[in-house]
Amino acid sequence: MPKAQSKPAKKTSPPGKLRVFIADDHPLMRLALRTVINQQPDLAVCGEADTAHGAIQGIERQRPDVALVDLSLKDGDGLDLLKDLRIRCPDTKSLVLSMHDEAFYAERVLRAGALGFVSKNEASQRVVEGIRQVAGGKLFLSEKSKARLITKTLPNSQRREHLSPDSLSDREIEVLDYVGRGFASGEIAEALGLSVKTVETHRGHIKEKLGLRDAPQLVKYAFHWVQSRRKPEPKPVLEASSGSGRKRSPHRPR
């Protein structure tokens, strides 16, 4: 059998409907989303995947109008998938649907190429609204996230009090996460494939951006930040909760 061409024809769907591809690693979540989306008169699900690899293949094949992407997939980070989609499928708009904190991830998903963020705790109508908005090329964020982004455009003297981890780069966020979980610079370097000197440089940049005086203050800040993010996942409207134990191991934080 000959291999499929790189840009095959789109899958047939009702005319006039926006085509949506779902990338989420929870089967029940995909089922709930598919049901809600297909009930809309102007939307239709054209495909789904539970891995980043499967998603990029499916989206390249289907060329949907919108990709609905979870940040945690079976084989990788949803942020990396967003970056790939921005390059390989520029006509497909991306909307993030996640249990992660929007206040922390909003700017990161926008940098990666998404046009919006919706929490899995929100009502299904919010997801539907987000799909329609990003399909039209519009940003879709909560009012709080919009306000935070506006604050970042202010001069430093006016936004000093608003310093937070969202001012950090993705790599600096990874380092901060490891510091907060008790890893030393050598362990962080090994886990991320960096030199100890590079990790120390990142730590210095983090302290500077967050207004922290020294290493103990950085460790204290990082610890409380990590603890604040470790809260039980509430049962969302669209998904049944699923808990999983965590071990302290040098894996890449997601």
XYZ file of N, CA and C in Angstrom:
762
model
N 0.842 -1.200 0.000
C 0.000 0.000 0.000
C 0.873 1.245 0.000
N 0.633 2.212 -0.893
C 1.421 3.443 -0.901
C 1.128 4.276 0.324
N 2.137 5.027 0.771
C 1.962 5.890 1.940
C 1.058 7.065 1.614
N 0.345 7.522 2.639
C -0.542 8.671 2.439
C 0.278 9.912 2.188
N -0.245 10.827 1.421
C 0.429 12.079 1.158
C 0.430 12.925 2.412
N 1.321 13.928 2.467
C 1.479 14.745 3.668
C 0.248 15.583 3.964
N -0.521 15.931 2.929
C -1.709 16.752 3.139
C -2.919 16.122 2.460
N -3.415 15.016 3.024
C -4.569 14.352 2.419
C -5.826 15.173 2.600
N -6.868 14.751 1.905
C -8.137 15.476 1.992
C -8.704 15.386 3.394
N -9.437 16.425 3.781
C -10.062 16.448 5.101
C -11.134 15.372 5.202
N -11.330 14.913 6.435
C -12.393 13.944 6.684
C -13.748 14.614 6.472
N -14.640 13.869 5.872
C -15.960 14.428 5.598
C -16.694 14.764 6.885
N -17.295 15.947 6.944
C -18.094 16.363 8.096
C -19.203 17.257 7.573
N -20.256 17.439 8.348
C -21.374 18.270 7.901
C -20.896 19.635 7.421
N -21.380 20.104 6.287
C -20.954 21.397 5.754
C -21.275 22.543 6.698
N -20.367 23.511 6.760
C -20.597 24.694 7.574
C -20.233 24.536 9.037
N -19.753 23.357 9.432
C -19.395 23.133 10.832
C -17.895 23.318 11.060
N -17.546 23.857 12.227
C -16.146 23.966 12.614
C -15.676 22.584 13.053
N -14.525 22.175 12.550
C -14.017 20.834 12.824
C -13.028 20.890 13.984
N -13.220 20.026 14.973
C -12.423 20.055 16.201
C -11.700 18.725 16.413
N -10.409 18.804 16.749
C -9.624 17.613 17.079
C -9.318 17.660 18.571
N -9.523 16.544 19.281
C -9.318 16.485 20.731
C -8.038 15.723 21.067
N -7.138 16.354 21.821
C -5.914 15.700 22.298
C -5.957 15.678 23.823
N -6.317 14.526 24.390
C -6.452 14.387 25.843
C -6.206 12.925 26.206
N -5.513 12.690 27.326
C -5.163 11.313 27.668
C -6.200 10.591 28.526
N -7.334 11.223 28.803
C -8.392 10.579 29.583
C -9.549 10.167 28.663
N -9.812 8.865 28.513
C -10.899 8.397 27.636
C -12.256 9.000 27.981
N -12.579 9.072 29.277
C -13.877 9.619 29.674
C -13.975 11.100 29.339
N -12.854 11.795 29.446
C -12.841 13.215 29.115
C -13.090 13.406 27.622
N -12.427 12.586 26.819
C -12.626 12.687 25.366
C -14.078 12.382 24.997
N -14.650 11.375 25.659
C -16.046 11.023 25.388
C -16.969 12.186 25.741
N -16.749 12.792 26.913
C -17.595 13.910 27.342
C -17.466 15.092 26.388
N -16.236 15.385 25.990
C -16.012 16.503 25.062
C -16.653 16.225 23.709
N -16.449 15.001 23.219
C -17.018 14.640 21.918
C -18.536 14.780 21.939
N -19.156 14.349 23.031
C -20.612 14.432 23.147
C -21.089 15.881 23.147
N -20.437 16.708 23.978
C -20.827 18.121 24.078
C -20.625 18.848 22.755
N -19.473 18.624 22.133
C -19.156 19.328 20.886
C -20.094 18.914 19.756
N -20.323 17.611 19.627
C -21.173 17.134 18.530
C -22.644 17.508 18.704
N -23.020 17.937 19.898
C -24.397 18.397 20.124
C -24.611 19.823 19.621
N -23.504 20.520 19.327
C -23.617 21.904 18.869
C -23.946 21.948 17.375
N -24.800 22.857 16.954
C -25.199 22.915 15.546
C -24.084 23.342 14.600
N -23.024 23.966 15.166
C -21.965 24.492 14.306
C -20.609 23.842 14.538
N -20.566 22.753 15.343
C -19.296 22.104 15.665
C -19.361 20.607 15.395
N -18.198 20.013 15.082
C -18.125 18.568 14.872
C -16.716 18.083 15.193
N -16.609 16.979 15.930
C -15.311 16.380 16.242
C -14.860 15.553 15.050
N -13.643 15.807 14.577
C -13.143 15.090 13.397
C -12.057 14.079 13.746
N -11.611 14.061 15.007
C -10.579 13.110 15.402
C -10.149 13.339 16.835
N -9.404 12.369 17.376
C -8.916 12.500 18.741
C -7.686 11.629 18.941
N -6.916 11.943 19.992
C -5.709 11.183 20.312
C -5.397 11.349 21.789
N -4.665 10.372 22.350
C -4.283 10.471 23.760
C -2.785 10.707 23.938
N -2.060 10.837 22.827
C -0.624 11.111 22.880
C -0.289 12.301 21.989
N 0.852 12.930 22.262
C 1.289 14.051 21.431
C 1.614 13.570 20.024
N 2.241 12.388 19.934
C 2.592 11.832 18.624
C 1.339 11.551 17.805
N 0.356 10.920 18.437
C -0.887 10.624 17.729
C -1.634 11.880 17.348
N -1.538 12.902 18.204
C -2.238 14.158 17.925
C -1.648 14.867 16.719
N -0.329 14.972 16.663
C 0.285 15.695 15.551
C 0.018 14.970 14.238
N 0.023 13.628 14.265
C -0.286 12.862 13.055
C -1.739 13.069 12.638
N -2.643 12.979 13.606
C -4.059 13.134 13.298
C -4.409 14.528 12.822
N -3.801 15.529 13.436
C -4.098 16.916 13.054
C -3.524 17.239 11.683
N -2.340 16.699 11.384
C -1.781 16.903 10.042
C -2.665 16.241 8.990
N -3.254 15.111 9.349
C -4.103 14.384 8.399
C -5.471 15.041 8.243
N -6.070 15.457 9.356
C -7.429 15.989 9.328
C -7.512 17.487 9.045
N -6.457 18.219 9.391
C -6.454 19.681 9.213
C -7.709 20.322 9.821
N -7.951 20.134 11.122
C -9.143 20.704 11.763
C -9.046 22.216 11.899
N -10.158 22.838 12.187
C -10.160 24.281 12.442
C -9.565 24.582 13.816
N -9.870 23.706 14.786
C -9.414 23.921 16.165
C -8.884 22.616 16.755
N -7.751 22.723 17.464
C -7.216 21.595 18.225
C -7.430 21.891 19.703
N -8.131 21.000 20.389
C -8.390 21.135 21.821
C -7.332 20.298 22.529
N -6.402 20.947 23.228
C -5.199 20.274 23.730
C -5.092 20.298 25.256
N -4.873 19.111 25.841
C -4.579 19.022 27.272
C -3.072 19.214 27.447
N -2.640 19.756 28.583
C -1.217 19.997 28.812
C -0.463 18.737 29.208
N -1.155 17.720 29.689
C -0.512 16.475 30.101
C -1.014 15.334 29.230
N -0.125 14.824 28.381
C -0.474 13.725 27.491
C 0.378 12.507 27.836
N 0.009 11.352 27.340
C 0.676 10.113 27.729
C 2.166 10.105 27.415
N 2.544 10.684 26.286
C 3.939 10.592 25.862
C 4.670 11.925 25.867
N 4.092 12.954 26.451
C 4.807 14.224 26.431
C 4.015 15.395 26.956
N 4.604 16.558 26.749
C 4.068 17.812 27.259
C 3.198 18.474 26.203
N 2.018 18.916 26.615
C 1.135 19.606 25.684
C 1.736 20.890 25.148
N 2.630 21.521 25.916
C 3.287 22.743 25.440
C 4.140 22.450 24.214
N 4.836 21.307 24.234
C 5.644 20.925 23.073
C 4.756 20.648 21.864
N 3.605 20.037 22.103
C 2.663 19.782 21.011
C 2.188 21.095 20.404
N 1.891 22.075 21.238
C 1.449 23.383 20.744
C 2.508 24.027 19.855
N 3.770 23.912 20.272
C 4.863 24.490 19.483
C 4.984 23.799 18.132
N 4.813 22.463 18.124
C 4.864 21.717 16.865
C 3.706 22.109 15.951
N 2.524 22.246 16.527
C 1.352 22.604 15.726
C 1.502 23.982 15.102
N 2.087 24.893 15.835
C 2.274 26.253 15.319
C 3.117 26.241 14.046
N 4.075 25.308 13.975
C 4.965 25.223 12.816
C 4.382 24.335 11.722
N 3.881 23.166 12.109
C 3.458 22.176 11.124
C 2.014 22.326 10.661
N 1.169 22.917 11.480
C -0.243 23.105 11.116
C -0.682 24.525 11.464
N -0.096 25.529 10.823
C -0.366 26.926 11.186
C -1.815 27.365 11.004
N -2.569 26.658 10.175
C -3.963 27.050 9.949
C -4.908 26.528 11.036
N -4.425 25.596 11.841
C -5.238 25.054 12.936
C -5.029 25.892 14.191
N -6.108 26.412 14.743
C -6.028 27.205 15.973
C -6.068 26.262 17.181
N -5.321 26.589 18.223
C -5.239 25.721 19.397
C -5.877 26.357 20.629
N -6.638 25.546 21.360
C -7.246 25.956 22.626
C -6.849 24.933 23.684
N -6.268 25.391 24.788
C -5.846 24.490 25.858
C -6.994 24.249 26.831
N -7.209 22.979 27.164
C -8.212 22.590 28.158
C -7.479 21.759 29.194
N -7.357 22.259 30.422
C -6.492 21.593 31.388
C -6.947 21.769 32.828
N -6.471 20.855 33.701
C -6.690 20.980 35.136
C -5.652 21.901 35.761
N -4.600 22.242 35.017
C -3.541 23.098 35.543
C -4.053 24.519 35.771
N -3.319 25.263 36.579
C -3.705 26.614 36.969
C -3.535 27.600 35.812
N -4.624 28.233 35.412
C -4.558 29.198 34.306
C -3.660 30.379 34.646
N -3.685 30.824 35.897
C -2.875 31.975 36.291
C -1.403 31.719 36.014
N -0.991 30.469 36.137
C 0.401 30.103 35.908
C 0.684 29.789 34.444
N -0.263 29.150 33.761
C -0.004 28.651 32.414
C -0.480 29.550 31.273
N -1.308 30.534 31.541
C -1.888 31.333 30.456
C -0.831 31.895 29.512
N 0.141 32.609 30.059
C 1.158 33.212 29.195
C 2.004 32.156 28.502
N 2.281 31.059 29.188
C 3.104 30.000 28.600
C 2.421 29.354 27.397
N 1.114 29.105 27.487
C 0.427 28.478 26.354
C 0.319 29.452 25.182
N 0.190 30.739 25.476
C 0.158 31.730 24.399
C 1.508 31.786 23.699
N 2.592 31.740 24.482
C 3.927 31.744 23.888
C 4.139 30.511 23.017
N 3.541 29.386 23.430
C 3.712 28.136 22.687
C 2.881 28.100 21.409
N 1.889 28.990 21.298
C 1.105 29.038 20.069
C -0.394 28.918 20.221
N -0.884 28.671 21.441
C -2.335 28.570 21.648
C -2.970 29.956 21.653
N -4.279 29.982 21.436
C -5.018 31.248 21.466
C -5.898 31.370 22.701
N -5.959 30.298 23.506
C -6.817 30.386 24.676
C -6.590 29.277 25.670
N -7.225 29.420 26.838
C -7.098 28.452 27.930
C -8.451 28.324 28.628
N -8.877 27.083 28.846
C -10.114 26.820 29.582
C -9.814 25.767 30.644
N -10.275 25.999 31.864
C -10.085 25.024 32.940
C -11.108 23.900 32.812
N -10.689 22.689 33.140
C -11.607 21.556 33.114
C -12.665 21.654 34.211
N -12.464 22.584 35.137
C -13.458 22.784 36.191
C -14.640 23.616 35.718
N -14.488 24.247 34.565
C -15.536 25.149 34.092
C -16.637 24.399 33.350
N -17.770 25.039 33.220
C -18.918 24.438 32.542
C -18.603 24.177 31.074
N -19.268 23.160 30.533
C -19.013 22.766 29.150
C -19.276 23.900 28.167
N -20.203 24.783 28.482
C -20.514 25.886 27.582
C -19.318 26.807 27.405
N -18.486 26.886 28.442
C -17.275 27.706 28.359
C -16.310 27.121 27.324
N -16.228 25.800 27.263
C -15.384 25.133 26.275
C -15.899 25.422 24.870
N -17.196 25.287 24.697
C -17.821 25.540 23.397
C -17.571 26.978 22.958
N -17.737 27.907 23.889
C -17.501 29.319 23.583
C -16.049 29.549 23.187
N -15.133 28.879 23.900
C -13.712 29.027 23.593
C -13.368 28.520 22.206
N -13.942 27.396 21.818
C -13.698 26.840 20.483
C -14.119 27.835 19.407
N -15.282 28.410 19.573
C -15.784 29.365 18.577
C -14.911 30.615 18.508
N -14.457 31.080 19.672
C -13.642 32.296 19.711
C -12.288 32.090 19.037
N -11.576 31.018 19.402
C -10.245 30.815 18.827
C -10.328 30.449 17.347
N -11.418 29.802 16.942
C -11.598 29.485 15.521
C -11.630 30.758 14.694
N -12.110 31.840 15.305
C -12.160 33.132 14.628
C -10.894 33.948 14.811
N -9.865 33.321 15.409
C -8.595 34.009 15.589
C -8.544 34.936 16.785
N -9.482 34.785 17.731
C -9.533 35.663 18.904
C -8.955 34.969 20.136
N -8.352 35.765 21.033
C -7.849 35.235 22.292
C -9.019 34.872 23.204
N -8.846 33.795 23.975
C -9.897 33.379 24.892
C -9.270 33.026 26.233
N -9.343 33.978 27.175
C -8.791 33.811 28.513
C -9.771 34.365 29.537
N -9.555 34.013 30.799
C -10.377 34.586 31.856
C -10.014 36.055 32.022
N -10.885 36.819 32.656
C -10.620 38.242 32.870
C -9.376 38.445 33.730
N -9.156 37.552 34.696
C -7.974 37.671 35.554
C -6.692 37.510 34.751
N -6.678 36.536 33.842
C -5.483 36.315 33.027
C -5.241 37.486 32.082
N -6.308 38.027 31.529
C -6.160 39.200 30.664
C -5.557 40.361 31.445
N -6.023 40.552 32.683
C -5.517 41.643 33.518
C -4.041 41.447 33.830
N -3.638 40.198 34.083
C -2.236 39.911 34.383
C -1.356 40.214 33.179
N -1.826 39.879 31.989
C -1.047 40.147 30.784
C -0.906 41.646 30.558
N -1.966 42.386 30.834
C -1.911 43.843 30.695
C -0.925 44.424 31.701
N -0.943 43.889 32.928
C -0.036 44.365 33.970
C 1.415 44.213 33.543
N 1.716 43.131 32.823
C 3.096 42.885 32.411
C 3.600 43.900 31.399
N 2.692 44.637 30.764
C 3.114 45.652 29.797
C 3.453 46.972 30.483
N 3.167 47.084 31.786
C 3.452 48.317 32.517
C 4.944 48.442 32.783
N 5.455 49.662 32.993
C 6.857 49.851 33.363
C 7.165 49.082 34.643
N 8.438 48.677 34.806
C 8.828 47.892 35.976
C 8.417 48.539 37.288
N 8.525 49.847 37.380
C 8.209 50.542 38.623
C 6.746 50.394 39.003
N 5.884 50.177 38.000
C 4.450 50.066 38.262
C 3.999 48.635 38.505
N 4.836 47.657 38.138
C 4.400 46.269 38.294
C 5.281 45.448 39.232
N 6.155 46.119 39.993
C 7.039 45.401 40.896
C 6.273 44.492 41.853
N 5.125 44.993 42.330
C 4.352 44.238 43.309
C 3.688 43.020 42.697
N 3.676 42.926 41.371
C 2.981 41.826 40.712
C 3.934 40.706 40.287
N 5.220 40.764 40.701
C 6.178 39.755 40.295
C 5.685 38.364 40.679
N 5.753 37.436 39.736
C 5.280 36.079 39.973
C 5.984 35.149 39.000
N 5.862 33.830 39.189
C 6.551 32.885 38.312
C 6.230 33.034 36.832
N 5.110 33.662 36.482
C 4.801 33.775 35.054
C 5.729 34.747 34.340
N 6.632 35.405 35.088
C 7.636 36.258 34.454
C 8.861 35.449 34.048
N 8.888 34.166 34.408
C 10.026 33.305 34.121
C 9.875 32.598 32.778
N 11.015 32.199 32.207
C 10.994 31.412 30.974
C 10.589 29.980 31.314
N 10.290 29.186 30.286
C 9.897 27.800 30.523
C 11.005 27.023 31.238
N 12.257 27.236 30.832
C 13.380 26.544 31.466
C 13.538 26.972 32.923
N 13.379 28.255 33.186
C 13.476 28.743 34.561
C 12.365 28.167 35.433
N 11.188 27.979 34.844
C 10.080 27.358 35.572
C 10.448 25.925 35.954
N 11.083 25.200 35.027
C 11.501 23.826 35.320
C 12.495 23.800 36.476
N 13.466 24.713 36.439
C 14.469 24.779 37.507
C 13.804 25.124 38.837
N 12.886 26.091 38.824
C 12.177 26.479 40.044
C 11.413 25.294 40.625
N 10.799 24.503 39.755
C 10.049 23.330 40.195
C 10.965 22.337 40.906
N 12.132 22.076 40.326
C 13.081 21.155 40.945
C 13.601 21.689 42.275
N 13.907 22.981 42.321
C 14.381 23.591 43.566
C 13.326 23.425 44.659
N 12.082 23.672 44.311
C 10.995 23.556 45.276
C 10.758 22.142 45.753
N 11.186 21.160 44.962
C 11.035 19.758 45.353
C 12.285 19.204 46.030
N 13.247 20.100 46.315
C 14.405 19.709 47.113
C 15.609 19.213 46.360
N 15.666 19.425 45.056
C 16.804 18.969 44.275
C 17.945 19.983 44.318
N 19.178 19.482 44.401
C 20.358 20.341 44.361
C 20.693 20.654 42.908
N 21.562 21.624 42.692
C 21.893 22.045 41.326
C 22.450 20.897 40.495
N 23.271 20.033 41.111
C 23.830 18.903 40.379
C 22.760 17.940 39.904
N 21.772 17.683 40.756
C 20.672 16.786 40.389
C 19.803 17.399 39.296
N 19.578 18.700 39.405
C 18.776 19.395 38.388
C 19.485 19.352 37.045
N 20.801 19.570 37.077
C 21.590 19.549 35.843
C 21.492 18.190 35.163
N 21.591 17.123 35.959
C 21.501 15.770 35.404
C 20.117 15.499 34.820
N 19.080 15.915 35.525
C 17.708 15.660 35.073
C 17.375 16.406 33.790
N 17.886 17.630 33.642
C 17.554 18.459 32.478
C 18.607 18.403 31.376
N 19.697 17.668 31.612
C 20.741 17.572 30.598
C 21.517 18.865 30.430
N 21.733 19.568 31.537
C 22.451 20.843 31.511
C 23.708 20.743 32.360
N 24.572 21.741 32.258
C 25.731 21.811 33.136
C 25.302 22.453 34.452
N 26.057 22.180 35.515
C 25.750 22.777 36.810
C 25.845 24.298 36.714
N 26.813 24.774 35.940
C 26.988 26.218 35.776
C 25.746 26.849 35.150
N 25.166 26.171 34.155
C 23.960 26.691 33.505
C 22.791 26.726 34.483
N 22.671 25.687 35.302
C 21.601 25.660 36.304
C 21.772 26.811 37.287
N 23.012 27.050 37.716
C 23.268 28.155 38.644
C 22.926 29.501 38.004
N 23.184 29.610 36.701
C 22.827 30.837 35.982
C 21.315 31.031 35.980
N 20.589 29.944 35.730
C 19.123 30.017 35.762
C 18.630 30.414 37.151
N 19.249 29.857 38.182
C 18.850 30.201 39.548
C 19.069 31.687 39.816
N 20.169 32.212 39.286
C 20.441 33.633 39.454
C 19.401 34.499 38.764
N 19.006 34.088 37.550
C 17.987 34.837 36.814
C 16.640 34.786 37.540
N 16.331 33.623 38.115
C 15.068 33.483 38.853
C 15.041 34.432 40.047
N 16.136 34.464 40.793
C 16.210 35.363 41.955
C 16.044 36.821 41.531
N 16.691 37.170 40.434
C 16.612 38.554 39.956
C 15.190 38.917 39.534
N 14.542 38.030 38.784
C 13.201 38.310 38.279
C 12.151 38.342 39.388
N 12.371 37.540 40.429
C 11.383 37.459 41.502
C 11.732 38.338 42.696
N 12.849 39.053 42.594
C 13.232 39.953 43.678
C 13.667 39.227 44.937
N 14.302 38.063 44.779
C 14.761 37.268 45.918
C 16.230 37.577 46.194
N 16.590 37.733 47.469
C 17.930 38.201 47.824
C 19.006 37.132 47.699
N 18.700 35.911 48.157
C 19.746 34.896 48.234
C 19.174 33.496 48.011
N 20.063 32.487 48.085
C 19.658 31.103 47.837
C 18.619 30.599 48.836
N 18.768 30.853 50.141
C 17.744 30.389 51.085
C 16.359 30.963 50.779
N 16.330 32.229 50.369
C 15.046 32.841 50.043
C 14.448 32.201 48.792
N 15.317 31.846 47.838
C 14.857 31.164 46.629
C 14.264 29.802 46.980
N 14.972 29.048 47.829
C 14.502 27.716 48.218
C 13.155 27.809 48.935
N 13.026 28.764 49.830
C 11.775 28.943 50.570
C 10.637 29.304 49.623
N 10.910 30.243 48.713
C 9.889 30.663 47.744
C 9.471 29.475 46.884
N 10.474 28.727 46.360
C 10.194 27.603 45.468
C 9.394 26.519 46.188
N 9.740 26.253 47.447
C 9.032 25.226 48.215
C 7.554 25.589 48.362
N 7.279 26.815 48.769
C 5.887 27.236 48.966
C 5.128 27.269 47.637
N 5.830 27.629 46.568
C 5.191 27.658 45.249
C 4.790 26.250 44.816
N 5.694 25.292 44.991
C 5.392 23.904 44.629
C 4.249 23.365 45.484
N 4.288 23.644 46.790
C 3.232 23.162 47.678
C 1.873 23.757 47.317
N 1.864 25.011 46.899
C 0.599 25.673 46.552
C -0.044 25.052 45.327
N 0.757 24.401 44.495
C 0.234 23.773 43.278
C -0.168 22.326 43.509
N 0.228 21.753 44.635
C -0.098 20.359 44.938
C -1.390 20.274 45.730
N -2.483 20.472 45.060
C -3.775 20.360 45.719
C -4.586 19.281 45.015
N -5.443 18.576 45.728
C -6.239 17.509 45.114
C -7.054 18.052 43.953
N -7.105 17.274 42.875
C -7.887 17.697 41.723
C -9.372 17.557 42.030
N -10.124 18.657 41.976
C -11.573 18.556 42.199
C -12.234 17.866 41.020
N -13.425 17.359 41.240
C -14.145 16.719 40.153
C -14.669 17.780 39.203
N -14.145 17.823 37.970
C -14.595 18.828 37.018
C -15.934 18.466 36.406
N -16.521 19.431 35.749
C -17.813 19.210 35.112
C -17.696 18.161 34.023
N -16.555 18.170 33.307
C -16.416 17.313 32.143
C -15.663 16.025 32.405
N -15.046 15.881 33.601
C -14.164 14.742 33.782
C -14.269 14.159 35.174
N -14.238 12.847 35.270
C -14.181 12.195 36.573
C -12.765 12.296 37.081
N -12.601 12.531 38.382
C -11.256 12.709 38.919
C -10.514 11.391 38.885
N -9.202 11.491 38.719
C -8.364 10.300 38.723
C -7.086 10.635 39.444
N -6.839 10.016 40.559
C -5.644 10.325 41.347
C -4.503 9.415 40.967
N -3.303 9.879 41.189
C -2.119 9.071 40.939
C -1.055 9.455 41.935
N -0.370 8.467 42.493
C 0.684 8.750 43.460
C 1.871 9.373 42.784
N 2.642 10.144 43.528
C 3.822 10.794 42.986
C 5.043 10.363 43.778
N 6.124 10.121 43.100
C 7.385 9.840 43.746
C 8.352 10.968 43.444
N 9.249 11.190 44.369
C 10.276 12.200 44.143
C 11.333 11.574 43.261
N 11.303 11.863 41.985
C 12.269 11.325 41.042
C 12.611 12.402 40.043
N 13.842 12.343 39.494
C 14.287 13.414 38.590
C 13.684 13.321 37.215
N 12.357 13.405 37.127
C 11.707 13.425 35.819
C 11.356 14.857 35.464
N 11.111 15.075 34.212
C 10.787 16.412 33.727
C 9.399 16.813 34.215
N 9.266 17.945 34.928
C 7.945 18.365 35.412
C 7.040 18.726 34.271
N 5.708 18.430 34.438
C 4.756 18.760 33.382
C 3.712 19.708 33.910
